CSV table of C-alpha atoms in Angstrom, one decimal:
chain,number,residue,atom,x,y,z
A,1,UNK,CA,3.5,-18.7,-48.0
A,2,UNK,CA,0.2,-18.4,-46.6
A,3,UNK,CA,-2.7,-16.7,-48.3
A,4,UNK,CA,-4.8,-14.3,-46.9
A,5,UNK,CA,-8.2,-15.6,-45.3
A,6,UNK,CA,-11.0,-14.0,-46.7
A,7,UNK,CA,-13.3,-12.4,-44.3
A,8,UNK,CA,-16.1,-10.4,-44.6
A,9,UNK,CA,-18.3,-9.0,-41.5
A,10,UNK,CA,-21.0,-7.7,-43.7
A,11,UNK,CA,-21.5,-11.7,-44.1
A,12,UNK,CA,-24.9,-13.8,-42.6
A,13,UNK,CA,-25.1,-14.2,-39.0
A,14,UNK,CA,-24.1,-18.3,-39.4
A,15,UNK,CA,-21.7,-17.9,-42.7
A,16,UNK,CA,-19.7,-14.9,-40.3
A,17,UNK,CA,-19.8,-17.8,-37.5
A,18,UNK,CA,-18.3,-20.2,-39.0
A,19,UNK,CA,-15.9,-18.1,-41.1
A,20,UNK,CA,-14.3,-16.6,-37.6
A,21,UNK,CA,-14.1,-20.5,-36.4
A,22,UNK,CA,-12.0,-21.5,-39.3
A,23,UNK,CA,-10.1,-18.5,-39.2
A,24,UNK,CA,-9.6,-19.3,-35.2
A,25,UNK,CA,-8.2,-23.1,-36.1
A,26,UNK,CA,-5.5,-21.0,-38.4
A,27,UNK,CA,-4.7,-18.8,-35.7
A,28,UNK,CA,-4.3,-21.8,-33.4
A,29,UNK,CA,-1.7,-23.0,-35.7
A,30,UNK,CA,0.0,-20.0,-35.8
A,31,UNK,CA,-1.0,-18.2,-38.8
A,32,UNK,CA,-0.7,-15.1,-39.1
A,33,UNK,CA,-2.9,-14.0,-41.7
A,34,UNK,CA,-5.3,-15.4,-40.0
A,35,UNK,CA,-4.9,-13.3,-37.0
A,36,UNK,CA,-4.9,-10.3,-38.9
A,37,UNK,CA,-8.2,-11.1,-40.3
A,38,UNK,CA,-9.6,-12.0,-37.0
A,39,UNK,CA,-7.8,-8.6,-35.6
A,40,UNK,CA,-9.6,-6.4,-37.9
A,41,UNK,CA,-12.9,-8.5,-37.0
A,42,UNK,CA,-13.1,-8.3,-33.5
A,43,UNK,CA,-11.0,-5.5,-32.3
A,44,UNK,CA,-13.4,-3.0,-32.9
A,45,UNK,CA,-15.8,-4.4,-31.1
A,46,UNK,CA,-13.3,-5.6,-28.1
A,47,UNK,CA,-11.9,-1.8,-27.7
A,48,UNK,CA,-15.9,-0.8,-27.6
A,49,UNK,CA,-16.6,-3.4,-24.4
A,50,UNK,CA,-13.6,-2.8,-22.8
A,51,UNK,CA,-13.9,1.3,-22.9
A,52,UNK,CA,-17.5,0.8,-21.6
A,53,UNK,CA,-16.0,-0.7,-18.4
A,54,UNK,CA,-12.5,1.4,-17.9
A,55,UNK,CA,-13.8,4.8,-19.4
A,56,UNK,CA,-10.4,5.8,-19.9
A,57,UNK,CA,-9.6,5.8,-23.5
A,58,UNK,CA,-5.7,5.1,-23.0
A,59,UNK,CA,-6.1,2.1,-20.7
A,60,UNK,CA,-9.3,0.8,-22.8
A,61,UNK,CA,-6.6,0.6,-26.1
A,62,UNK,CA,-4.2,-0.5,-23.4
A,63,UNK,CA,-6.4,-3.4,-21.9
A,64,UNK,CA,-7.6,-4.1,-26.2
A,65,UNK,CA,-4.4,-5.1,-27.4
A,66,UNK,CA,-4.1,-7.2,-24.6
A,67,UNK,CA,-7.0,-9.0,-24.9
A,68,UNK,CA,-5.8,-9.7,-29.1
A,69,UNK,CA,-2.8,-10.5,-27.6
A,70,UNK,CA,-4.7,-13.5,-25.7
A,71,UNK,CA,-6.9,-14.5,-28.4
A,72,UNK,CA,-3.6,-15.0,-30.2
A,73,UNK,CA,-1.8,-17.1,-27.5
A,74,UNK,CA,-5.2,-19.1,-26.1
A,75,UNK,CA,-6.5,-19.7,-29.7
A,76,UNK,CA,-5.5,-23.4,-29.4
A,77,UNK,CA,-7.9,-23.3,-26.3
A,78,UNK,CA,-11.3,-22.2,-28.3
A,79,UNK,CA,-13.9,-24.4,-28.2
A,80,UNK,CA,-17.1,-23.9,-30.7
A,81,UNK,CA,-18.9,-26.1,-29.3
A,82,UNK,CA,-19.1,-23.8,-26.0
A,83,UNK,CA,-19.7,-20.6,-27.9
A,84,UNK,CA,-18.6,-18.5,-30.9
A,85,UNK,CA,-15.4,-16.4,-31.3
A,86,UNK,CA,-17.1,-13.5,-30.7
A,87,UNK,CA,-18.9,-14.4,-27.9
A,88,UNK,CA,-15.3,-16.2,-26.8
A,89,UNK,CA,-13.8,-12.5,-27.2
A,90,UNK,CA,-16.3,-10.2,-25.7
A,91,UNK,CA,-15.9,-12.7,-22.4
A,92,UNK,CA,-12.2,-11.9,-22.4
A,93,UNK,CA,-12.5,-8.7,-22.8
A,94,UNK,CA,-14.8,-8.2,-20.2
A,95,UNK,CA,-12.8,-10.2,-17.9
A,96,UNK,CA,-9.7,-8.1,-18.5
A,97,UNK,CA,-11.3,-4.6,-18.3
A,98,UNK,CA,-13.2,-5.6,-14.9
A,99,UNK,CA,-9.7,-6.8,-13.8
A,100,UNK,CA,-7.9,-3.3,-15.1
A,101,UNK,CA,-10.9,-1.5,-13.3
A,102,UNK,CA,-10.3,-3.8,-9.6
A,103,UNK,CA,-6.6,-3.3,-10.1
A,104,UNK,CA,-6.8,0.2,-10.8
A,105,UNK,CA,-9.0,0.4,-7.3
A,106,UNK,CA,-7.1,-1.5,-5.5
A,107,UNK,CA,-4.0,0.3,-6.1
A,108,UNK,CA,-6.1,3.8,-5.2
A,109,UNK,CA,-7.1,2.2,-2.3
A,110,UNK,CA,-3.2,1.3,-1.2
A,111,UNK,CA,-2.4,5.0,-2.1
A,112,UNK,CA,-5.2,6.1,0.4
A,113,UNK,CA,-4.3,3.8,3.3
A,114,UNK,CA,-0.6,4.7,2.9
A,115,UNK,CA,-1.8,8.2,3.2
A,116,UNK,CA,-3.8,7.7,5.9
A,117,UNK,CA,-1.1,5.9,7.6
A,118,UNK,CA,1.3,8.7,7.1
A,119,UNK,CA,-1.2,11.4,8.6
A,120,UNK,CA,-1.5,9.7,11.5
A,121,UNK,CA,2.0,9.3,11.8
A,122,UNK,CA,2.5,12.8,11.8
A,123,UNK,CA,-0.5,13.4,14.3
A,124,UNK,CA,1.2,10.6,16.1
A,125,UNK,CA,4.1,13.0,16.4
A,126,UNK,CA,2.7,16.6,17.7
A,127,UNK,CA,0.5,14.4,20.0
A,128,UNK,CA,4.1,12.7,21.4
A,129,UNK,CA,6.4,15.7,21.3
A,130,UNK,CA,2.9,17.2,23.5
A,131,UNK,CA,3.0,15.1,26.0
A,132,UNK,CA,7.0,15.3,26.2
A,133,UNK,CA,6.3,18.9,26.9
A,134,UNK,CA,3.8,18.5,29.3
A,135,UNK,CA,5.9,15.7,31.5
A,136,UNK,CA,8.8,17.8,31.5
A,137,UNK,CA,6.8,20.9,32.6
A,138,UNK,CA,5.3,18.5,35.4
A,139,UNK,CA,8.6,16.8,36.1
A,140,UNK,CA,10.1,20.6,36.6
A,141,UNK,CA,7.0,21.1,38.9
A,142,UNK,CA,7.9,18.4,41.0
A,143,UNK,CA,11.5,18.7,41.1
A,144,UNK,CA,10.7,22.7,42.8
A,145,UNK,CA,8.4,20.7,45.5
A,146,UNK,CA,11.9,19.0,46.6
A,147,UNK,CA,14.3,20.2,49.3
A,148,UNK,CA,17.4,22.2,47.6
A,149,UNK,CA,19.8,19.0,48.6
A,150,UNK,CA,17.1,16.5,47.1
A,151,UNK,CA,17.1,18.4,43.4
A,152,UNK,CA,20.6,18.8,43.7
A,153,UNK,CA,21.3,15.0,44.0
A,154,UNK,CA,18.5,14.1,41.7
A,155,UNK,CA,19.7,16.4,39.1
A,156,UNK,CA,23.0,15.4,39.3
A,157,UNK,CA,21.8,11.6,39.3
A,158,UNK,CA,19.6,11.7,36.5
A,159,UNK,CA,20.6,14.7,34.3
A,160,UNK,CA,23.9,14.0,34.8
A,161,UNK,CA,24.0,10.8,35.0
A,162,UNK,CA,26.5,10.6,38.1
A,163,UNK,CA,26.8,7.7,40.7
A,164,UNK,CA,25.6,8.2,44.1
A,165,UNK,CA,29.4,8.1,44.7
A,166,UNK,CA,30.5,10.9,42.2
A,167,UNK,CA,27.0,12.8,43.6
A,168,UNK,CA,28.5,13.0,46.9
A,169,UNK,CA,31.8,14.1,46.0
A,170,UNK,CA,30.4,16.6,44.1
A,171,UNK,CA,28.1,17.8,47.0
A,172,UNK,CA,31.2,17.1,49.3
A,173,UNK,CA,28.3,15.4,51.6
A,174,UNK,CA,28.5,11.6,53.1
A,175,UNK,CA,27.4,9.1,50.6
A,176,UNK,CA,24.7,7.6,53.4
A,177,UNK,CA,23.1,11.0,53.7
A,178,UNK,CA,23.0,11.5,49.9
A,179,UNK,CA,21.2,8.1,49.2
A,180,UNK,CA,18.6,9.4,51.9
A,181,UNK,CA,18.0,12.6,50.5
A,182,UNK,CA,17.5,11.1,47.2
A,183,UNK,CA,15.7,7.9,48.0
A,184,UNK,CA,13.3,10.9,50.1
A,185,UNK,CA,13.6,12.8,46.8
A,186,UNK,CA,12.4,10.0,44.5
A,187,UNK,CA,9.2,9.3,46.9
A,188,UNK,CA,8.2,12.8,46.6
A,189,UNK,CA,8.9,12.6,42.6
A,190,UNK,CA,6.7,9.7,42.0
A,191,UNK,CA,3.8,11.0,44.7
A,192,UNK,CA,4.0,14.0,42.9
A,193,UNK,CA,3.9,12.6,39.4
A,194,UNK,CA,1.4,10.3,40.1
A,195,UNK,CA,3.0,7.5,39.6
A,196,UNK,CA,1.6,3.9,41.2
A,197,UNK,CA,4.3,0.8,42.5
C-alpha cells in the first residue's frame, strides 16, 4: 500500500517546486495518493483561473474537474524542464475554460442563425401566400377581359383540367372552334399578365 505524499503549500517557492514534480512522477505512475495531494494543491487555484474566464460558477467547477481529470491522465506527459506543475496546470486550465467560453459562443451563435433562419422562413411565407393572392386577383382580372366562350374553355381547361376534347363536348361546340377561342384566350391571358415568350 502506498503512503501518503507529504505536501505542504505553505513550503519555499523552490522546495514547493520540486515537491509537486515528485509528486507528478507518482501520479504518472498511477498513484493515487499522489493525485490526491496534488488535487488539493492545485485545484484551488485551477477553479480560481478557470471562473475568471467562464464567470459561470457551475461550468467553471464543471471545466475544474476536467482539467484534474487531465492532469491525471497527461501526467506521464509533464516535462520540468519546460515549466513547473503549476505553471503546467494553469496553462490547461486556461486552455480549457477559453475552449468552454468559444464553445459556449459558438453554440449561441448556431442558436441565433437557426433563429434567424426560421424568421425568415416564416417572412418567406406571408411574403409567398402575398403574391399568390395578388396573381390570382390579377389572373381573375384577366380572365373578365376574355370573351364569355374564351373563359368558359379556359376555365374548363385549366380549373378543370379537361381536354380540348372533353371542353368541347361540354360546350357542345366544334373542337376547331374551341382550340381557337382558347389559343385567342391564352394570347390575351399572357398580354394581360404581362408575361414575355
Amino acid at each position: 500500500m502506498n503512503q501518503p505524499v507529504p505536501f505542504s503549500t505553505g513550503r519555499s517557492g523552490d522546495r514547493a517546486r520540486h515537491d509537486l514534480t515528485d509528486v507528478m512522477q507518482k501520479v504518472a505512475q498511477g498513484d493515487k495518493q499522489a493525485f490526491s495531494a496534488l488535487y488539493d494543491a492545485l485545484a484551488p487555484m485551477v477553479f480560481g483561473i478557470v471562473i475568471k474566464v467562464v464567470r459561470d460558477r457551475a461550468q467553471s467547477e464543471e471545466v475544474a474537474q476536467e482539467v484534474m481529470v487531465d492532469l491525471w491522465r497527461q501526467a506521464a506527459r509533464y516535462r520540468p524542464e519546460a515549466g513547473s506543475v503549476t505553471t503546467w496546470a494553469a496553462t490547461i486550465a486556461h486552455r480549457r475554460a477559453v475552449d468552454r467560453v468559444r464553445s459556449a459562443q459558438a453554440a449561441t451563435d448556431r442558436e441565433h442563425a437557426q433563429a434567424a433562419r426560421e424568421h425568415t422562413t416564416a417572412f418567406d411565407e406571408v411574403v409567398e401566400q402575398v403574391e399568390t393572392r395578388l396573381d390570382s386577383e390579377q389572373v381573375r382580372r384577366c380572365l373578365r377581359g376574355l370573351t364569355e366562350l374564351q373563359r368558359q374553355a379556359v376555365t374548363l381547361a385549366y380549373y378543370r383540367g379537361l381536354t380540348y376534347r372533353e371542353v368541347a363536348e361540354a360546350l357542345r361546340i366544334p373542337l376547331p372552334t374551341i382550340k381557337t377561342r382558347m389559343r385567342d384566350g391564352l394570347i390575351r391571358l399572357r398580354d394581360c399578365m404581362g408575361v414575355t415568350t
